[in-house]
PDB file of C-alpha atoms in Angstrom:
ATOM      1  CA  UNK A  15     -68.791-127.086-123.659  1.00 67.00           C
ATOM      2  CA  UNK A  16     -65.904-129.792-125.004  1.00 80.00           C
ATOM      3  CA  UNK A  17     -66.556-131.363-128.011  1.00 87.00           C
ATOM      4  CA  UNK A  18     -66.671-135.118-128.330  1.00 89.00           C
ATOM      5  CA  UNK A  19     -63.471-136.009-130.538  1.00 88.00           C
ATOM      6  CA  UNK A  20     -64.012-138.628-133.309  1.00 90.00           C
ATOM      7  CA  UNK A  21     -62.617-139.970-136.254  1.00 91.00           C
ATOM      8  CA  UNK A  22     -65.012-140.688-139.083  1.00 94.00           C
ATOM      9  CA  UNK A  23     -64.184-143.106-141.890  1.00 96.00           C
ATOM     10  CA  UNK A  24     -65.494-141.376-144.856  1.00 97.00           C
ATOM     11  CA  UNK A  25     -64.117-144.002-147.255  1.00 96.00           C
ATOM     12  CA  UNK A  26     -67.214-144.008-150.046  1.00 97.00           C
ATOM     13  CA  UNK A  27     -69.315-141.522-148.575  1.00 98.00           C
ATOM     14  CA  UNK A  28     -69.760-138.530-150.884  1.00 98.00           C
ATOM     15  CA  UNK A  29     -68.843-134.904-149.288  1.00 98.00           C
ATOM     16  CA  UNK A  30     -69.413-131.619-150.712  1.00 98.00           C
ATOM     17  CA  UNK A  31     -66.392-128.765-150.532  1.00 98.00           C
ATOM     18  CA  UNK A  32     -67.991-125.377-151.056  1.00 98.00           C
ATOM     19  CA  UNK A  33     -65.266-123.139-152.220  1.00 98.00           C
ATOM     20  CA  UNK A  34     -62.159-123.554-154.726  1.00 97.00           C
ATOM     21  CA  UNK A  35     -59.631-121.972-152.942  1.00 97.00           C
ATOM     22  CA  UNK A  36     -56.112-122.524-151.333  1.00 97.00           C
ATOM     23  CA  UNK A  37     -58.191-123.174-148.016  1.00 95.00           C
ATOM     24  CA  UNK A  38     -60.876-125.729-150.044  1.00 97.00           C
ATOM     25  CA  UNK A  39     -57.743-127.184-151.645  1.00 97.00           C
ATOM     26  CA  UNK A  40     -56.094-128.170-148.248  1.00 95.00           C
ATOM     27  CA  UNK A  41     -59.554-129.398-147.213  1.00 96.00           C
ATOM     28  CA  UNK A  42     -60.727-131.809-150.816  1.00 97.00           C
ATOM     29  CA  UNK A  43     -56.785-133.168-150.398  1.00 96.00           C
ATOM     30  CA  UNK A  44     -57.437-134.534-146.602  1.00 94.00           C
ATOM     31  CA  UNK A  45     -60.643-135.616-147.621  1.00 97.00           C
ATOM     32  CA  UNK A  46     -59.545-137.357-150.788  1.00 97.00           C
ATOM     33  CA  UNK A  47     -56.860-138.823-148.658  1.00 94.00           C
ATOM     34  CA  UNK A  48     -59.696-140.378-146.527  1.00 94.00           C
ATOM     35  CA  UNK A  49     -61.005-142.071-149.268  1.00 96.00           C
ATOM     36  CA  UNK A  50     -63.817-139.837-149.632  1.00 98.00           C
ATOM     37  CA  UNK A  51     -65.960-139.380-152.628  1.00 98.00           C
ATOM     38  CA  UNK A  52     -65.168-135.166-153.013  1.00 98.00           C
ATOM     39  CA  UNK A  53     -67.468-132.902-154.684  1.00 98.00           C
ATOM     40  CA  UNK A  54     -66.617-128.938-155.185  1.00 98.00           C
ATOM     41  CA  UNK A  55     -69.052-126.314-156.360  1.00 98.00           C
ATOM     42  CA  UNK A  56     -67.200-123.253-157.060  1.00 98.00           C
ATOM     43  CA  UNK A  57     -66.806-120.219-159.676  1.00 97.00           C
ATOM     44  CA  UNK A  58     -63.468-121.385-160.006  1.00 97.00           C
ATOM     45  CA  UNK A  59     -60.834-123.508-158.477  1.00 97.00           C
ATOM     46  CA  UNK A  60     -56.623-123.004-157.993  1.00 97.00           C
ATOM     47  CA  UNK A  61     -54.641-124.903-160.447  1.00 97.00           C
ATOM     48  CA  UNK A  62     -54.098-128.279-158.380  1.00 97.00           C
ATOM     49  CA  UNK A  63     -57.737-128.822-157.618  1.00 98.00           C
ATOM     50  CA  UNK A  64     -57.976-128.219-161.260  1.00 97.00           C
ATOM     51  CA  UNK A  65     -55.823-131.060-161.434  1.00 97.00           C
ATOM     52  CA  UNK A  66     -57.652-133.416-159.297  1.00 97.00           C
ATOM     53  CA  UNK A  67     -60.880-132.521-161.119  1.00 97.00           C
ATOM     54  CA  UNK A  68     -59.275-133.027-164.480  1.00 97.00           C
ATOM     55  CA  UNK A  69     -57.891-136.250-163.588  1.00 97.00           C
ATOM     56  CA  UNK A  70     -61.119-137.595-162.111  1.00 97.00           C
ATOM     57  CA  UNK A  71     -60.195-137.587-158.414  1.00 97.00           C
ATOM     58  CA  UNK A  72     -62.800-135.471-157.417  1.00 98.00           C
ATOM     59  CA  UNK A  73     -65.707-133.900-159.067  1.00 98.00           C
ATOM     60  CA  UNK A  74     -66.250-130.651-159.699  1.00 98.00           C
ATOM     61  CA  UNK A  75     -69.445-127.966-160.443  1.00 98.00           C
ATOM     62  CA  UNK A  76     -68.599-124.661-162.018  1.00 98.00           C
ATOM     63  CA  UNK A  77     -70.984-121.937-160.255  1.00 97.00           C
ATOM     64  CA  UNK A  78     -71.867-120.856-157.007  1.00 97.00           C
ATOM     65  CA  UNK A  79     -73.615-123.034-154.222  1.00 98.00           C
ATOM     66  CA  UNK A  80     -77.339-124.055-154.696  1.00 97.00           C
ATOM     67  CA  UNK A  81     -79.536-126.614-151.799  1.00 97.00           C
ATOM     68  CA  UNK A  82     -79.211-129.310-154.624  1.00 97.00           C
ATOM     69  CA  UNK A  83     -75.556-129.889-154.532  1.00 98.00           C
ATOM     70  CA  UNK A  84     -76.047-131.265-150.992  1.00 98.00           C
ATOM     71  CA  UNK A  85     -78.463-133.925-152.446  1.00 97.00           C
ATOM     72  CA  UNK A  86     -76.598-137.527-151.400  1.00 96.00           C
ATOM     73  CA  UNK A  87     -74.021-135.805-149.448  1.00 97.00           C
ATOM     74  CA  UNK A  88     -73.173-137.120-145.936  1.00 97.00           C
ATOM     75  CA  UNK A  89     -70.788-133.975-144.865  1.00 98.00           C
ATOM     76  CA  UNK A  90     -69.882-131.027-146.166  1.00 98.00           C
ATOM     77  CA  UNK A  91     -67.661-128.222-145.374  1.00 98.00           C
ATOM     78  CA  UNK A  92     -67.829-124.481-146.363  1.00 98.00           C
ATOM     79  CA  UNK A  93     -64.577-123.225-147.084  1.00 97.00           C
ATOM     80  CA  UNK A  94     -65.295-119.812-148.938  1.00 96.00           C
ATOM     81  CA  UNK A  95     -64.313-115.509-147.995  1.00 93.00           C
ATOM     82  CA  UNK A  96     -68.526-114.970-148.699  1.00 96.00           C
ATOM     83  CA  UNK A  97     -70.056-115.005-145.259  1.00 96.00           C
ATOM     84  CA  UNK A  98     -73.755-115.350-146.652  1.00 96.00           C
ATOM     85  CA  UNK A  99     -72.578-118.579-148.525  1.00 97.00           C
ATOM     86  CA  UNK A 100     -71.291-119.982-145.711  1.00 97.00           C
ATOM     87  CA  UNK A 101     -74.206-118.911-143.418  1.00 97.00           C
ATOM     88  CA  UNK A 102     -76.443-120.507-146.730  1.00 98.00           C
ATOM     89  CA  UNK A 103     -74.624-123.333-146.901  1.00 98.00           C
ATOM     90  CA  UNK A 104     -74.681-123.801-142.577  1.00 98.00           C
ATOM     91  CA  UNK A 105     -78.475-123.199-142.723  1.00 98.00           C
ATOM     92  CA  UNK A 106     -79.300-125.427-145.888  1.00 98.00           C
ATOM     93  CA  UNK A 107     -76.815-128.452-144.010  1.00 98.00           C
ATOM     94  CA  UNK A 108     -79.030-127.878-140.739  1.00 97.00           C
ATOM     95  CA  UNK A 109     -82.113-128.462-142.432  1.00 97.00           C
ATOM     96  CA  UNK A 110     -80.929-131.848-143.792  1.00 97.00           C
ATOM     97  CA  UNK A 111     -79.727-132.934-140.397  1.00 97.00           C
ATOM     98  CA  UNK A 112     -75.987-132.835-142.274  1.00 98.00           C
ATOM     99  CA  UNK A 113     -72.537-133.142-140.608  1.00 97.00           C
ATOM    100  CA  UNK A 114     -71.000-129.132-141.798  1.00 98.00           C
ATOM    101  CA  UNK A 115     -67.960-127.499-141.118  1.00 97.00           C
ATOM    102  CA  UNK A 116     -67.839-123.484-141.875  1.00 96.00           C
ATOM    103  CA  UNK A 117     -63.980-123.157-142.068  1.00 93.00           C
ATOM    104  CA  UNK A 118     -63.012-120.697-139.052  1.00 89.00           C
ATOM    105  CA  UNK A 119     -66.610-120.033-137.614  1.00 91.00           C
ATOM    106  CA  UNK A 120     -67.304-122.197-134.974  1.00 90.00           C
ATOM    107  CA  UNK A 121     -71.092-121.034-134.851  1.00 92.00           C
ATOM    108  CA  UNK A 122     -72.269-122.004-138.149  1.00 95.00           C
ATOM    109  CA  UNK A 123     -70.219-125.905-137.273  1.00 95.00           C
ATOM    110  CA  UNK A 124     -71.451-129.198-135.963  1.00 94.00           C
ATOM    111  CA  UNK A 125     -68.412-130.277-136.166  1.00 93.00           C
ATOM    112  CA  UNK A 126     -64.677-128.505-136.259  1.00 90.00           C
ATOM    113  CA  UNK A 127     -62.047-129.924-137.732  1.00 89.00           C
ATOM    114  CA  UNK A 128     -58.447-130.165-135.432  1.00 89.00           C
ATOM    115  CA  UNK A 129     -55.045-129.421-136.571  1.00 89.00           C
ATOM    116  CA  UNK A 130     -53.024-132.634-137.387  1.00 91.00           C
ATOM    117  CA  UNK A 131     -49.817-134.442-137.334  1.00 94.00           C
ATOM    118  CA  UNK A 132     -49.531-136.999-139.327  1.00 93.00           C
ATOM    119  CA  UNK A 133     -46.801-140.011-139.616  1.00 95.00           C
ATOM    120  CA  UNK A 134     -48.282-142.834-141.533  1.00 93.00           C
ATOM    121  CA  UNK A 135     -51.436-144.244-139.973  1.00 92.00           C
ATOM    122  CA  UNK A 136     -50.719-142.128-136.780  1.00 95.00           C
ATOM    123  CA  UNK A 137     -52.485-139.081-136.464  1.00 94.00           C
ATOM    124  CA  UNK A 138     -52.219-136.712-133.143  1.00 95.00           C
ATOM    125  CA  UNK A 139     -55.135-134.239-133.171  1.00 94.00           C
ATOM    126  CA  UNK A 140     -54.730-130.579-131.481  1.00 94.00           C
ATOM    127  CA  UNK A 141     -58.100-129.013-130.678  1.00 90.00           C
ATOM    128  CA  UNK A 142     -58.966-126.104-128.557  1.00 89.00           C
ATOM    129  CA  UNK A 143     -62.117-125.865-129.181  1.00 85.00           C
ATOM    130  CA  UNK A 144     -62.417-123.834-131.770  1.00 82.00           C
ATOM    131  CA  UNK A 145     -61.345-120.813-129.027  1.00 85.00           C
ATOM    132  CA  UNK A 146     -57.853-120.048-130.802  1.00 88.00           C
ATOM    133  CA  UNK A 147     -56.538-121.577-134.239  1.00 86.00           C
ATOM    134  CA  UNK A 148     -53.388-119.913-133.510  1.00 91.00           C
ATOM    135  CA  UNK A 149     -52.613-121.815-130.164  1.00 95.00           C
ATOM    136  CA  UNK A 150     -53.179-125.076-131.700  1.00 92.00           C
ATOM    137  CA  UNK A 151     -51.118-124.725-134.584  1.00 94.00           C
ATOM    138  CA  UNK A 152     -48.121-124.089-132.225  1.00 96.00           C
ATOM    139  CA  UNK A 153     -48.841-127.070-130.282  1.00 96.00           C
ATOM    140  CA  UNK A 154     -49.161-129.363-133.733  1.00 96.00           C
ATOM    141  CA  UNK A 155     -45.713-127.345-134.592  1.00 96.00           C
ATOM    142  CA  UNK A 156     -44.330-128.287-131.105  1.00 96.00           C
ATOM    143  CA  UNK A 157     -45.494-132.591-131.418  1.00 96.00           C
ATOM    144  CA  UNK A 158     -43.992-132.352-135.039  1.00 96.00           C
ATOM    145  CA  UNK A 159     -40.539-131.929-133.440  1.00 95.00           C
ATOM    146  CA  UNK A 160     -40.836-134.578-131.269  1.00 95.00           C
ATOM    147  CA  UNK A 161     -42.731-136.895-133.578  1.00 96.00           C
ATOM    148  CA  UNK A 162     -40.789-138.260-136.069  1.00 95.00           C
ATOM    149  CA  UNK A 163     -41.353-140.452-139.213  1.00 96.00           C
ATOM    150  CA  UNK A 164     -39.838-143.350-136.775  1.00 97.00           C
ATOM    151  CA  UNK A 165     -43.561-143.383-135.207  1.00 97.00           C
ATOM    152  CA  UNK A 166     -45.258-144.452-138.516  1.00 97.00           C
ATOM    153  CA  UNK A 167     -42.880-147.387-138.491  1.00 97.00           C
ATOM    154  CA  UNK A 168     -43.164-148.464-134.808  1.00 98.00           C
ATOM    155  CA  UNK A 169     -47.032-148.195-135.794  1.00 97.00           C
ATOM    156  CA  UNK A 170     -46.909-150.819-138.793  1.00 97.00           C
ATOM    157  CA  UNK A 171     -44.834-152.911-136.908  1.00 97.00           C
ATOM    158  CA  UNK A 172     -46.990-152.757-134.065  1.00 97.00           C
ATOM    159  CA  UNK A 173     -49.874-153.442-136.104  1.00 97.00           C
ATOM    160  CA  UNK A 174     -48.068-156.622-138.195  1.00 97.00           C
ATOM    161  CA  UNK A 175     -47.336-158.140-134.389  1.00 97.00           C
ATOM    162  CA  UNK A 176     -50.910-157.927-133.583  1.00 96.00           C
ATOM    163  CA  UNK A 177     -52.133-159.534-136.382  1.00 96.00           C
ATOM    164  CA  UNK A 178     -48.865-162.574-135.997  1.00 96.00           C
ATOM    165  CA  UNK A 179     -50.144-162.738-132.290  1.00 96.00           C
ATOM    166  CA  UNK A 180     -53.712-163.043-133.250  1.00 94.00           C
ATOM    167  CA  UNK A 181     -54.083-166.927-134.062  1.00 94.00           C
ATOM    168  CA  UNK A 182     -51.168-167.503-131.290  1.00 94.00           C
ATOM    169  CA  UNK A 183     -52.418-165.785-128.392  1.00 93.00           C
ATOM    170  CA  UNK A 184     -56.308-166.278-128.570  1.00 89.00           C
ATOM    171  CA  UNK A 185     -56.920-164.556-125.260  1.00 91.00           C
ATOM    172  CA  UNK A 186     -57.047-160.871-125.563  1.00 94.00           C
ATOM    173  CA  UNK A 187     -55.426-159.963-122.527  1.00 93.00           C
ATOM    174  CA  UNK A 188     -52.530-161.939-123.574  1.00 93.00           C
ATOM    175  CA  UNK A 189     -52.669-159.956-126.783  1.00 95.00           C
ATOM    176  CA  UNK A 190     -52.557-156.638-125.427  1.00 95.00           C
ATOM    177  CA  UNK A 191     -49.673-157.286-122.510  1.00 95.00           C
ATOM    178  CA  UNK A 192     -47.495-158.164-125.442  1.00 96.00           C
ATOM    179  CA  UNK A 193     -48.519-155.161-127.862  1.00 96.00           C
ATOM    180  CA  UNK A 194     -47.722-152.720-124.503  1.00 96.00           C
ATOM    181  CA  UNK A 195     -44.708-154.412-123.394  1.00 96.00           C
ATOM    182  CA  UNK A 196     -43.542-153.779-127.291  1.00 97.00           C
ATOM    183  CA  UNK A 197     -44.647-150.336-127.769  1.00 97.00           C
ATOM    184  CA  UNK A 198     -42.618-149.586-124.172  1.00 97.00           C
ATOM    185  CA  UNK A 199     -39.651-151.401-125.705  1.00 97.00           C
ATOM    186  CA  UNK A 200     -36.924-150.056-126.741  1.00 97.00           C
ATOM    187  CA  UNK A 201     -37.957-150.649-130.790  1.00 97.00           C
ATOM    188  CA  UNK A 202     -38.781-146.499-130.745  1.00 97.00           C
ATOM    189  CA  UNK A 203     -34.929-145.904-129.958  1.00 97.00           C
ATOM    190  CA  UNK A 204     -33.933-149.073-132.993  1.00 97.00           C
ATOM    191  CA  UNK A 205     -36.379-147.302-135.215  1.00 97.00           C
ATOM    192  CA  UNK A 206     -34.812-143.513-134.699  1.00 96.00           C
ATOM    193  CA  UNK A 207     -31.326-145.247-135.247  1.00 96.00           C
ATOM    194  CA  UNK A 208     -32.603-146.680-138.288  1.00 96.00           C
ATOM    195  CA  UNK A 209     -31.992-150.231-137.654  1.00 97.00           C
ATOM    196  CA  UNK A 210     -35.319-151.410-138.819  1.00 96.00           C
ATOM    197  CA  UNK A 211     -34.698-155.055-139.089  1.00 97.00           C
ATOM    198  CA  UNK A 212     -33.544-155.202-135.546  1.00 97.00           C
ATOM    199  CA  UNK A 213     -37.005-153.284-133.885  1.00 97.00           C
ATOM    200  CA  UNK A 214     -38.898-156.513-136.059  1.00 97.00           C
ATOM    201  CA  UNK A 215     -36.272-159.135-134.232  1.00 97.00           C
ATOM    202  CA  UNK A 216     -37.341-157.373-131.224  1.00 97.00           C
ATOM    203  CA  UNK A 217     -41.285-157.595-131.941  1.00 97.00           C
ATOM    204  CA  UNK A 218     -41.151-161.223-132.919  1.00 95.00           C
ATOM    205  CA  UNK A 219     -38.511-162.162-129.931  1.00 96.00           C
ATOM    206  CA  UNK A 220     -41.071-160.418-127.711  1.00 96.00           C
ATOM    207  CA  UNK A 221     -44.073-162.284-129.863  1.00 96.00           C
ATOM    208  CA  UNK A 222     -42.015-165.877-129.352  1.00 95.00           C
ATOM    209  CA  UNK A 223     -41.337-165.476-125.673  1.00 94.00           C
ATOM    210  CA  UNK A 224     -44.978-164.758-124.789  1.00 93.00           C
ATOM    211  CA  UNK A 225     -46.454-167.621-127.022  1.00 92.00           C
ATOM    212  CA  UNK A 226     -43.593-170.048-125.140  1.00 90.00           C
ATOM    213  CA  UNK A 227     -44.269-168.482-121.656  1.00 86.00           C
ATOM    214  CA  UNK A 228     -48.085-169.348-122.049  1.00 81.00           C
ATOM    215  CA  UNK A 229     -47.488-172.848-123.629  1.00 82.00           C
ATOM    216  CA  UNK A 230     -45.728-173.526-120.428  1.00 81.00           C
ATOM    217  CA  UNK A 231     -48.080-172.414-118.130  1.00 80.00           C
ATOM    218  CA  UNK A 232     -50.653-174.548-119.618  1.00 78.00           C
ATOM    219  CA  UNK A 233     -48.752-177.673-119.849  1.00 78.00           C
ATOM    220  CA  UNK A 234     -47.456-177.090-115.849  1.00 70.00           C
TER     221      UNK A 234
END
């Protein structure tokens, strides 16, 4: 079976973390960073998620998991060493027709949770499935070399020429022949080089000529 990949935009929606460790700390941050609303029930929590909860960013429950903390919750994910809370919190997420991720046990999961590289608003996901952790994170280690911080940029430009072409070029095929012929310029190789200001001249050159190019076609 292949899972169906999908992003979710958790920006509001309360989620539970059960667990306060390093591993629940790398999961609330993500989720935080989605714009989540995080709770955490644990015993105890490491010194940044202390932090967090101390600053307001995410709430926190001292004590150990109980059916109630998943009341209003919309996901949750088990990130704990205690295989019957996980199994309790997989079982008790089931019942309530909940989204749940058991960190690192595929079987108690609706849903797993890919490695990541992140520039900016691009993200490349690396799944396999949940059949080997290990495999993936070599891959995300192998796309971080060749995916540098020059991407996020070619991304914000790309998505500042869509929005320029939007009231220019009404017709959507128009629109997306000029967003591909700018993402297969060479703005990538401007970008890398740090010349910033030329990738834009090239975007808006690219945006000009297409608006021009159509004018004339409709006035011939």
């Amino acid at each position: 079976m292949r899972y169906y990949p999908i992003n979710l935009d958790l920006a509001g929606r309360s989620v539970l973390v059960v667990g306060g460790g390093v591993i629940a700390e790398g999961k609330a941050r993500q989720l935080v960073e989605a714009g989540a609303r995080v709770r955490i029930v644990s015993p105890a929590l490491t010194d940044p998620l202390s932090e967090l909860a101390n600053a307001g960013t995410l709430a926190w429950r001292r004590g150990v998991f109980a059916e109630s903390d998943l009341d209003g919750v919309w996901l949750v994910i088990s990130a704990t060493d205690d295989q019957t809370v996980n199994e309790t919190v997989a079982q008790a997420a089931a019942r309530r027709n909940l989204l749940c991720n058991v960190v690192d046990q595929p079987a108690l999961c609706n849903f797993i949770t890919p490695a990541l590289v992140t520039r900016g608003r691009l993200q490349i996901s690396v799944s396999t499935g949940g059949g080997s952790p290990s495999v993936a994170q070599r891959v995300k280690r192998e796309i971080a070399e060749l995916i540098g911080d020059e991407y996020s940029e070619l991304v914000e430009l790309a998505a500042e020429l869509r929005a320029e072409a939007k009231p220019l070029l009404p017709d959507f095929e128009q629109r997306r022949t000029l967003l591909h012929s700018f993402a297969e310029s060479e703005a990538i190789e401007l970008l890398r080089a740090g010349k910033r200001d030329e990738a834009r001249q090239l975007a808006f050159h690219l945006l000009h000529t297409t608006v021009q190019t159509e004018t004339n076609r409709e006035q011939s």
